[in-house]
PDB file of C-alpha atoms in Angstrom:
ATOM      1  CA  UNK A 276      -3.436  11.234 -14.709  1.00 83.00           C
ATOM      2  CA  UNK A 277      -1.770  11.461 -11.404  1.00 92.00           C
ATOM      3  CA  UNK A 278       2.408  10.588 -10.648  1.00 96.00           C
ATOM      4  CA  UNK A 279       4.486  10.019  -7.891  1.00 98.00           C
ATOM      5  CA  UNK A 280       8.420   9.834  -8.341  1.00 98.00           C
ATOM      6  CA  UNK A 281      10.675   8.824  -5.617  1.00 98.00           C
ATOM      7  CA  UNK A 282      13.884   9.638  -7.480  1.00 97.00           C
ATOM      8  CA  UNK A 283      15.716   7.443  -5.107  1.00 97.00           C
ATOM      9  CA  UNK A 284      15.830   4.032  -5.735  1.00 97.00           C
ATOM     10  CA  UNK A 285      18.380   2.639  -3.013  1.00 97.00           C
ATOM     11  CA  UNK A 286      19.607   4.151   0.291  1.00 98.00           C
ATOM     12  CA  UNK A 287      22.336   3.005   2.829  1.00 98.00           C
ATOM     13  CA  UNK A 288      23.329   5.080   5.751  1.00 98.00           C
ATOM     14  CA  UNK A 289      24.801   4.187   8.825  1.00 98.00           C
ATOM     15  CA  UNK A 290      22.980   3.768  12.122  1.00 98.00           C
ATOM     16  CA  UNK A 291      22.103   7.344  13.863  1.00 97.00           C
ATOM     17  CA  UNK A 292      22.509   9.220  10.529  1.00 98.00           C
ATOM     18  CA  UNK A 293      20.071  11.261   9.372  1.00 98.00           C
ATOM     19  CA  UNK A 294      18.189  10.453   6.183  1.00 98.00           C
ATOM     20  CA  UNK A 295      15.559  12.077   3.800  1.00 98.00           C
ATOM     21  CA  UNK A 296      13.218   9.933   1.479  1.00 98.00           C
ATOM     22  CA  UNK A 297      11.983  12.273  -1.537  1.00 98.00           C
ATOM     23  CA  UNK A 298       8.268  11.770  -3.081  1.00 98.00           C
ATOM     24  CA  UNK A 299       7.249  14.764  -6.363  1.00 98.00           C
ATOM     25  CA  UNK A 300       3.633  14.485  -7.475  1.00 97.00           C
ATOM     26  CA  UNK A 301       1.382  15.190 -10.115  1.00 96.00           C
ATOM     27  CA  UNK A 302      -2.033  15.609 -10.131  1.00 94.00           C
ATOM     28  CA  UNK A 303      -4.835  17.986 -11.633  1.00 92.00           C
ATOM     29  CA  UNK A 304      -7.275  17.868  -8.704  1.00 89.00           C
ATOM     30  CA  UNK A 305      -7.346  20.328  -6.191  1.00 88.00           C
ATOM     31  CA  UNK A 306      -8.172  18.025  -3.305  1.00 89.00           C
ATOM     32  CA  UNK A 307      -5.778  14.888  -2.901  1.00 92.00           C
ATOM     33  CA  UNK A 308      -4.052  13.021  -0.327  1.00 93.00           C
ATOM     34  CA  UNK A 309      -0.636  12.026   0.443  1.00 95.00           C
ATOM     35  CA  UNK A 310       0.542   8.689   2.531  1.00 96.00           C
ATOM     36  CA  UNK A 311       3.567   7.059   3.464  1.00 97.00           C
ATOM     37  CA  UNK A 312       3.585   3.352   3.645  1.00 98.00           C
ATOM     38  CA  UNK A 313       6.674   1.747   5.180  1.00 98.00           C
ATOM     39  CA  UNK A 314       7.085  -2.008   3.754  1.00 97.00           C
ATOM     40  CA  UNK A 315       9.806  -3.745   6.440  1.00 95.00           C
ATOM     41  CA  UNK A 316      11.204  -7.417   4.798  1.00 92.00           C
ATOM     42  CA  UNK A 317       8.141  -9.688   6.144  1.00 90.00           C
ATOM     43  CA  UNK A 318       6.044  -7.648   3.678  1.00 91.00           C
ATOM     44  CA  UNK A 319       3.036  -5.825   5.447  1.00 92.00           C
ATOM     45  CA  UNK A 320       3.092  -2.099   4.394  1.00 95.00           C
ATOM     46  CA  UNK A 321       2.325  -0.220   7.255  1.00 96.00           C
ATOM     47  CA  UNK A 322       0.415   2.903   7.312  1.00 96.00           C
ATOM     48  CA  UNK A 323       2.862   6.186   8.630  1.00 96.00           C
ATOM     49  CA  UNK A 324       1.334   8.860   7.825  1.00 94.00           C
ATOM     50  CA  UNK A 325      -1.656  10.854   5.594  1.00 93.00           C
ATOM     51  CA  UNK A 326      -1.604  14.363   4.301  1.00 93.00           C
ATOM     52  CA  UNK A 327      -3.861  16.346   2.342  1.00 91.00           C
ATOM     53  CA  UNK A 328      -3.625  18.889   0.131  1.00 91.00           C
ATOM     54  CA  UNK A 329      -4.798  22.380   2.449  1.00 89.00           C
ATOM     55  CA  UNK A 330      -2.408  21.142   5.052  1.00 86.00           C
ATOM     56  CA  UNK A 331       1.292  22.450   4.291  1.00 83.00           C
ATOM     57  CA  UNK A 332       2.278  22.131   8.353  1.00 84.00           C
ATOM     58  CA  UNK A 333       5.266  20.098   8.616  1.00 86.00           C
ATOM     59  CA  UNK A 334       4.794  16.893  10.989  1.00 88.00           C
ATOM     60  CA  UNK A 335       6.589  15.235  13.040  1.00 89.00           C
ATOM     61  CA  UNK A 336       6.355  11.965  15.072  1.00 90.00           C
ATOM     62  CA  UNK A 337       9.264  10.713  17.305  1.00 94.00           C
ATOM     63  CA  UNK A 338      12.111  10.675  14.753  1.00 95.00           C
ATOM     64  CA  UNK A 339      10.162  10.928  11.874  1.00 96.00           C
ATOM     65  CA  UNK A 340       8.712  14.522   9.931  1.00 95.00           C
ATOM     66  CA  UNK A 341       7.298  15.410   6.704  1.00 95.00           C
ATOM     67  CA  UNK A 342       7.877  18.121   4.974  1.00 95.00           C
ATOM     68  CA  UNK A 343       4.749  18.999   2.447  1.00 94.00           C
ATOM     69  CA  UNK A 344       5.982  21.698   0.061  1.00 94.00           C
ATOM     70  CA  UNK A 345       2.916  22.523  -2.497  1.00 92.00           C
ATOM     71  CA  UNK A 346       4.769  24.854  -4.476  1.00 92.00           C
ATOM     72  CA  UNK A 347       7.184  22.203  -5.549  1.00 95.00           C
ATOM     73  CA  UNK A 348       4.662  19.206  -5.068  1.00 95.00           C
ATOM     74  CA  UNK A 349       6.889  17.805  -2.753  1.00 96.00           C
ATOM     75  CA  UNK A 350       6.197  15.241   0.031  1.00 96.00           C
ATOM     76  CA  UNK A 351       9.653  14.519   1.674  1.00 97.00           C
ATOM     77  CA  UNK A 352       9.836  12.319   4.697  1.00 97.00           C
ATOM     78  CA  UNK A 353      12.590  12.575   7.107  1.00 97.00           C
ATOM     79  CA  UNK A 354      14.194  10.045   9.565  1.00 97.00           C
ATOM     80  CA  UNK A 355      16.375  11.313  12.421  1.00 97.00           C
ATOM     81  CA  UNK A 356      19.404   9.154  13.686  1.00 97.00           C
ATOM     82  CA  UNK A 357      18.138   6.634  12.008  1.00 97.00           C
ATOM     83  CA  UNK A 358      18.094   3.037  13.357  1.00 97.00           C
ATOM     84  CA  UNK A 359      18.583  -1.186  11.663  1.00 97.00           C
ATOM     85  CA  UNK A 360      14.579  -1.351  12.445  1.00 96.00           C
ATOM     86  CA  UNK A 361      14.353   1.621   9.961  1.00 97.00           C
ATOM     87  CA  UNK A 362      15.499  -0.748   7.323  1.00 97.00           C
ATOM     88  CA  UNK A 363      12.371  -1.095   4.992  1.00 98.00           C
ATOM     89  CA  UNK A 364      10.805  -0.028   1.422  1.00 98.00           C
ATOM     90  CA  UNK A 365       9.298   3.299   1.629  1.00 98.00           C
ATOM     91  CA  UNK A 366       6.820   3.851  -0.514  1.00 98.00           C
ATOM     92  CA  UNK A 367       5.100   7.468  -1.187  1.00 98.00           C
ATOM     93  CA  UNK A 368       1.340   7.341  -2.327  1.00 97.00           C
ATOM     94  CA  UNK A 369      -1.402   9.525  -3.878  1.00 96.00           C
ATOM     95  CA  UNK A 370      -5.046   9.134  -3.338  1.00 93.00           C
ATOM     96  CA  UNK A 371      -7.722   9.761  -6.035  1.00 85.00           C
ATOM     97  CA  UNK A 372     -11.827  10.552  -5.545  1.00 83.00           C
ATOM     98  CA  UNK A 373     -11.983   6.874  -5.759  1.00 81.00           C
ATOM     99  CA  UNK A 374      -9.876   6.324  -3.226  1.00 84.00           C
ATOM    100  CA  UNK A 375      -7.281   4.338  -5.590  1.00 90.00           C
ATOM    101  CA  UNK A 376      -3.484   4.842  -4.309  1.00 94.00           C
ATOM    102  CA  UNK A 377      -1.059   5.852  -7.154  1.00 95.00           C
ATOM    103  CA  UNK A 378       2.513   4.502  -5.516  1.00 97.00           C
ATOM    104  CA  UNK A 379       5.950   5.536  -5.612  1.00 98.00           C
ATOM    105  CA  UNK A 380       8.380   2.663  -6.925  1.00 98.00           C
ATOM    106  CA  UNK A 381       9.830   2.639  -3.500  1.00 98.00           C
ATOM    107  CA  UNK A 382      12.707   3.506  -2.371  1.00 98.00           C
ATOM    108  CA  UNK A 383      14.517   0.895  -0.515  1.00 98.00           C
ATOM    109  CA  UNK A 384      16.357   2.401   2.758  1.00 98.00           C
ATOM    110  CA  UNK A 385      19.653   0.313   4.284  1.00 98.00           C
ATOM    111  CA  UNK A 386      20.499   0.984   7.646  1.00 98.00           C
ATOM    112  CA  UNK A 387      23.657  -0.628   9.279  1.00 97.00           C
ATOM    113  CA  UNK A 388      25.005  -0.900  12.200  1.00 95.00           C
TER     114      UNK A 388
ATOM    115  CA  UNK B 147      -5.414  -0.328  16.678  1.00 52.00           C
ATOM    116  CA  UNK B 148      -5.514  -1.492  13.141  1.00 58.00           C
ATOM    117  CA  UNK B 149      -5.537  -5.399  11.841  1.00 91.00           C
ATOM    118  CA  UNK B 150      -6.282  -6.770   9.031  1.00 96.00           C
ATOM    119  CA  UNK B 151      -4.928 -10.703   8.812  1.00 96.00           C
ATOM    120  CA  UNK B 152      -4.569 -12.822   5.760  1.00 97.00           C
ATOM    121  CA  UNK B 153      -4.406 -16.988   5.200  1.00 97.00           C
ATOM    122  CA  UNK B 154      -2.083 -18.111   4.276  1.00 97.00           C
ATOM    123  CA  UNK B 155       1.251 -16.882   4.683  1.00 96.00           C
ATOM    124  CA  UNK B 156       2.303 -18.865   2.001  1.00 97.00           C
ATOM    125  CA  UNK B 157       1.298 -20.865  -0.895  1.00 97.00           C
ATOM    126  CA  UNK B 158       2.102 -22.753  -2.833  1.00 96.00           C
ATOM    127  CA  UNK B 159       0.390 -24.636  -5.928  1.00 93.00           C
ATOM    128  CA  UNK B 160       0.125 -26.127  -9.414  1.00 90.00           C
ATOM    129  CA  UNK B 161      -1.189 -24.413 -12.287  1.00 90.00           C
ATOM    130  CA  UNK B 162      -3.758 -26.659 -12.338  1.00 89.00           C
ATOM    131  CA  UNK B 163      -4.741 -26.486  -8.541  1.00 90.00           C
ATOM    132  CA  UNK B 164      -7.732 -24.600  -6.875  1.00 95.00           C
ATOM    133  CA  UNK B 165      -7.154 -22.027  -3.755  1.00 96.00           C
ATOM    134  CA  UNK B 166      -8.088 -19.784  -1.750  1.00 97.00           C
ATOM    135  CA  UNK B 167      -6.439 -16.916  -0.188  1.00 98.00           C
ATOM    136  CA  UNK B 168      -8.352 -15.281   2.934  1.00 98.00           C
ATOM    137  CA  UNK B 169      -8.480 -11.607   4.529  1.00 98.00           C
ATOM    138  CA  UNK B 170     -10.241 -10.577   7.974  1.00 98.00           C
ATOM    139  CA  UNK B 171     -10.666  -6.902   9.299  1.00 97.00           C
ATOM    140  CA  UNK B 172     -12.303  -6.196  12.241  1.00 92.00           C
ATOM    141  CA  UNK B 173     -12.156  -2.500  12.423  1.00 93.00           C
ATOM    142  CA  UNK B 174     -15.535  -1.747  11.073  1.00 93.00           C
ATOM    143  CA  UNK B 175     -14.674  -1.246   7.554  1.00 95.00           C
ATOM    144  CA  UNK B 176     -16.628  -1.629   4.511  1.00 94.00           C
ATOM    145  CA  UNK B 177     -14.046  -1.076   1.497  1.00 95.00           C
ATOM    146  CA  UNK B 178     -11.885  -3.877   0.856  1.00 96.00           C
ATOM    147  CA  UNK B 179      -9.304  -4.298  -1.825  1.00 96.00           C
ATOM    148  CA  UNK B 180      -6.869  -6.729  -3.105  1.00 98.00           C
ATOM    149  CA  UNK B 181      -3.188  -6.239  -4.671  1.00 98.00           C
ATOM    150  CA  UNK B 182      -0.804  -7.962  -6.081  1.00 98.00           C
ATOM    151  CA  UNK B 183       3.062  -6.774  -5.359  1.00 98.00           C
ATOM    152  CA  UNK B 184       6.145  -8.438  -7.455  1.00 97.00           C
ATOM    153  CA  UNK B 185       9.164  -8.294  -6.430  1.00 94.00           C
ATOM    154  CA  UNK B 186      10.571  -4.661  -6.369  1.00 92.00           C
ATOM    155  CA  UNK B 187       7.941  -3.452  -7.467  1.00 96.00           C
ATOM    156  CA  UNK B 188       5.069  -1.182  -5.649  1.00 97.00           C
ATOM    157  CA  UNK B 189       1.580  -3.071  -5.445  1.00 97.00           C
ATOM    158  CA  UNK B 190      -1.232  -2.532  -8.482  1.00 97.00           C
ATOM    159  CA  UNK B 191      -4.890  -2.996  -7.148  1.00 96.00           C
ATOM    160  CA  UNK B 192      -6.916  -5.814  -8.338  1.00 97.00           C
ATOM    161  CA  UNK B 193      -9.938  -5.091  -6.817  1.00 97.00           C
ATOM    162  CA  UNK B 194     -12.374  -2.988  -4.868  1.00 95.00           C
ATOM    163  CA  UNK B 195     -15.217  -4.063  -2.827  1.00 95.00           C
ATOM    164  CA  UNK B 196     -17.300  -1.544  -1.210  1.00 93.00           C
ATOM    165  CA  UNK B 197     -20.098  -2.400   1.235  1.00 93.00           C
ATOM    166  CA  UNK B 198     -19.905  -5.971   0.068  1.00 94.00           C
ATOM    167  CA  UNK B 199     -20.271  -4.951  -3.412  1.00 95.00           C
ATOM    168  CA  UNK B 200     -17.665  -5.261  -6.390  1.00 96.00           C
ATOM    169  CA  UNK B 201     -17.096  -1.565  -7.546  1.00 94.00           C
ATOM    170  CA  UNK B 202     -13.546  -1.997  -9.054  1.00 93.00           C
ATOM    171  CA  UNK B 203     -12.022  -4.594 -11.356  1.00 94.00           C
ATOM    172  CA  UNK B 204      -8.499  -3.298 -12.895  1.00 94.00           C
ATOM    173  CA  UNK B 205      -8.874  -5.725 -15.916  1.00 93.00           C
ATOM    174  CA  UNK B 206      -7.985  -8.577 -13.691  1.00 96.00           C
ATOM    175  CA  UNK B 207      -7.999 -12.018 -15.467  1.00 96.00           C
ATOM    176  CA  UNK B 208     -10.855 -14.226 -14.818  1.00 95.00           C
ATOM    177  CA  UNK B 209      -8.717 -17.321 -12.966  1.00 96.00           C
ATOM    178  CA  UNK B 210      -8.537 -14.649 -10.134  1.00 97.00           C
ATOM    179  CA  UNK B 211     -12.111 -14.005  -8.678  1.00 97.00           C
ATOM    180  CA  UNK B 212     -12.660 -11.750  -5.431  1.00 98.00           C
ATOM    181  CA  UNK B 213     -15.410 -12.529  -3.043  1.00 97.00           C
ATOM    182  CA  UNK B 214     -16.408 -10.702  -0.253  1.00 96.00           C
ATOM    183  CA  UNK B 215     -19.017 -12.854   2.159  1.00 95.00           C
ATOM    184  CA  UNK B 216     -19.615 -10.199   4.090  1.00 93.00           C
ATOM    185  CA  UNK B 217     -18.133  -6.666   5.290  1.00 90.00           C
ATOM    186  CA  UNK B 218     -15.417  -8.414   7.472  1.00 95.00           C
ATOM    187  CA  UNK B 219     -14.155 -10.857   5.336  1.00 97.00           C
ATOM    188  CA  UNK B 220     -12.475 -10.769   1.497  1.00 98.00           C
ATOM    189  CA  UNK B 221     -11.938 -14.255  -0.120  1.00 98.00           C
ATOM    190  CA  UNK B 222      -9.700 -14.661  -3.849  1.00 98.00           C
ATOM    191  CA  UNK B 223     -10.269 -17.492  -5.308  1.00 98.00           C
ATOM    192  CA  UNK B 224      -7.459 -18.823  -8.016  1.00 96.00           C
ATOM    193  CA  UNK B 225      -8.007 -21.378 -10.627  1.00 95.00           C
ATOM    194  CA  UNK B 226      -5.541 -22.222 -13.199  1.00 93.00           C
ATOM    195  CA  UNK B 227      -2.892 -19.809 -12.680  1.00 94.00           C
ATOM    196  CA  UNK B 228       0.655 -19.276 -14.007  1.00 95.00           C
ATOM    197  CA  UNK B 229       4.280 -18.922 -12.919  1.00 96.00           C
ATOM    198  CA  UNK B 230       3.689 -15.242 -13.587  1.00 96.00           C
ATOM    199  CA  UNK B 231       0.993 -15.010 -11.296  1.00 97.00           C
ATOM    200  CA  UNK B 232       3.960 -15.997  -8.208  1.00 97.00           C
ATOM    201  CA  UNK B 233       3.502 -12.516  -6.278  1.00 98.00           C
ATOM    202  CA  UNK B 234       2.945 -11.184  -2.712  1.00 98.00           C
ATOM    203  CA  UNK B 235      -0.623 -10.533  -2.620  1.00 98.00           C
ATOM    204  CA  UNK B 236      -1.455  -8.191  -0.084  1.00 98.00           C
ATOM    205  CA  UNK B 237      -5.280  -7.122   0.950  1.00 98.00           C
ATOM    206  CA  UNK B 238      -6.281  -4.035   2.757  1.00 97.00           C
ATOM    207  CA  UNK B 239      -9.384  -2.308   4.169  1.00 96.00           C
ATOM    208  CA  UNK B 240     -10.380   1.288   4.709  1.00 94.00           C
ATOM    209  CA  UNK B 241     -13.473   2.611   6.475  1.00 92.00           C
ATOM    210  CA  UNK B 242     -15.183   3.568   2.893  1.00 84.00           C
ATOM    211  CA  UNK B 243     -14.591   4.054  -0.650  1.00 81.00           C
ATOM    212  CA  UNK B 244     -14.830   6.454  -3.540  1.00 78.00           C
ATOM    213  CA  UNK B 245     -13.833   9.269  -1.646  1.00 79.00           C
ATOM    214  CA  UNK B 246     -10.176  10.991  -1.417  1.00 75.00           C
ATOM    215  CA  UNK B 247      -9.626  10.735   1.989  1.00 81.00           C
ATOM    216  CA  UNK B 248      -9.691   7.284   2.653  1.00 88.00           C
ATOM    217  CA  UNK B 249      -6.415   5.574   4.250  1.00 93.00           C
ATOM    218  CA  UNK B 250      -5.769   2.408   3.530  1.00 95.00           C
ATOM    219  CA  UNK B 251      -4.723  -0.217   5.930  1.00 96.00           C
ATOM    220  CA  UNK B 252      -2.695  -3.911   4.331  1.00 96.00           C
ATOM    221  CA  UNK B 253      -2.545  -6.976   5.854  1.00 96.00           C
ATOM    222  CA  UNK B 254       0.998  -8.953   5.730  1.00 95.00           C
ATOM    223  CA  UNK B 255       0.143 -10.479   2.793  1.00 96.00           C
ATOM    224  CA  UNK B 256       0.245 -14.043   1.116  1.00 97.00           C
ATOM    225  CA  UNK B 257       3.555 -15.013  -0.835  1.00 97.00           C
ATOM    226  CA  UNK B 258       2.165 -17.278  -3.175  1.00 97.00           C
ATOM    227  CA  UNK B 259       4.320 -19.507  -5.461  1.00 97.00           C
ATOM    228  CA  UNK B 260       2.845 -21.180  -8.532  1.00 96.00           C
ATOM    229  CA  UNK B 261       5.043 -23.679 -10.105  1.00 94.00           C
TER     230      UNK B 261
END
């Protein structure tokens, strides 16, 4: 059966801090995919990013990056000097070969000004 | 760029009412899903539809029932529901299914309210 922790359940930083959202995973198959969904107050979860399995290059867009760590099944997701807009649930996701998303419980980042 | 819309943004009924919630893509797609999301919680899948056919049911209870008209659009009906049932239900599409790869993409959702 495949897992995903994020350990963190709440997060509050101050505008232009730095903050890192953690996601661990379990899963037996050799191929698998990794997303992050961001999920602002009016409740769409937005698609930021996909990752699979052979791919351990960090990425980074704007003031986000990933860091995908497969010797610790690790899928951590940065945000530089973070902004309010960054305010949102983050939620950490793995895909399975019927393309069923096992979530994170979210962790829910507070940014203020 | 990716849309998928949903009717209503709200809702609210009567356990004893009939609805409809609606979702559109027009990206090409032909998987469609449904969740349902409570409150701080992430969302569970209801159902898959893939090319227009149902190819998942999580156990869903039978006064929910998915319909998909035709690759574009995604229809759940709701019949006798309960308080319980008051979620955010959120519907998404992806180009296929049953493969690992797919990424899936939500529409805003419907907050639906049954008193």
């Amino acid at each position: 059966a495949q897992k995903v922790t994020q350990a963190q359940t709440e997060i509050s930083v101050v505008e232009k801090e730095d903050v890192t959202l953690d996601c661990v995973y379990e899963t037996r198959d050799t191929t698998y995919y990794l997303f992050w969904y961001k999920q602002p107050p009016s409740g769409e979860l937005v698609f930021l990013i996909r990752r699979n399995s052979f791919d351990e290059q960090n990425e980074i867009s704007g003031r986000y990056s990933w860091n995908f760590q497969k010797s610790t099944s690790s899928f951590n997701f940065t945000i530089t000097a973070s902004q309010v807009v960054d305010s949102a649930v983050y939620f950490c996701a793995l895909s399975d070969y019927n393309s069923k998303l096992t979530f994170g419980k979210g962790i829910t980042l507070s940014v203020r000004p | 760029d990716t849309e998928v819309t949903q009717t209503p943004k709200h809702l609210v009924m009567g356990m004893t009412n009939k609805k409809s919630l609606k979702c559109e893509q027009h990206m090409g797609h032909r998987a469609m899903y449904w969740y349902k999301q409570k409150a701080k919680k992430p969302p569970e899948l209801m159902f898959v539809y893939s090319y227009e056919k149902l190819s998942i049911n999580e156990s869903v209870p039978s006064r929910f029932s998915p319909e998909c008209p035709n690759s574009s659009l995604l229809n759940l009906h709701l019949h006798a529901l309960q308080p319980e049932d008051s979620a955010l239900y959120l519907c998404a599409s992806s180009q296929s299914s049953g493969t690992v790869q797919e990424t899936q993409y939500f529409g805003p959702g419907t907050r639906l309210l049954v008193l």
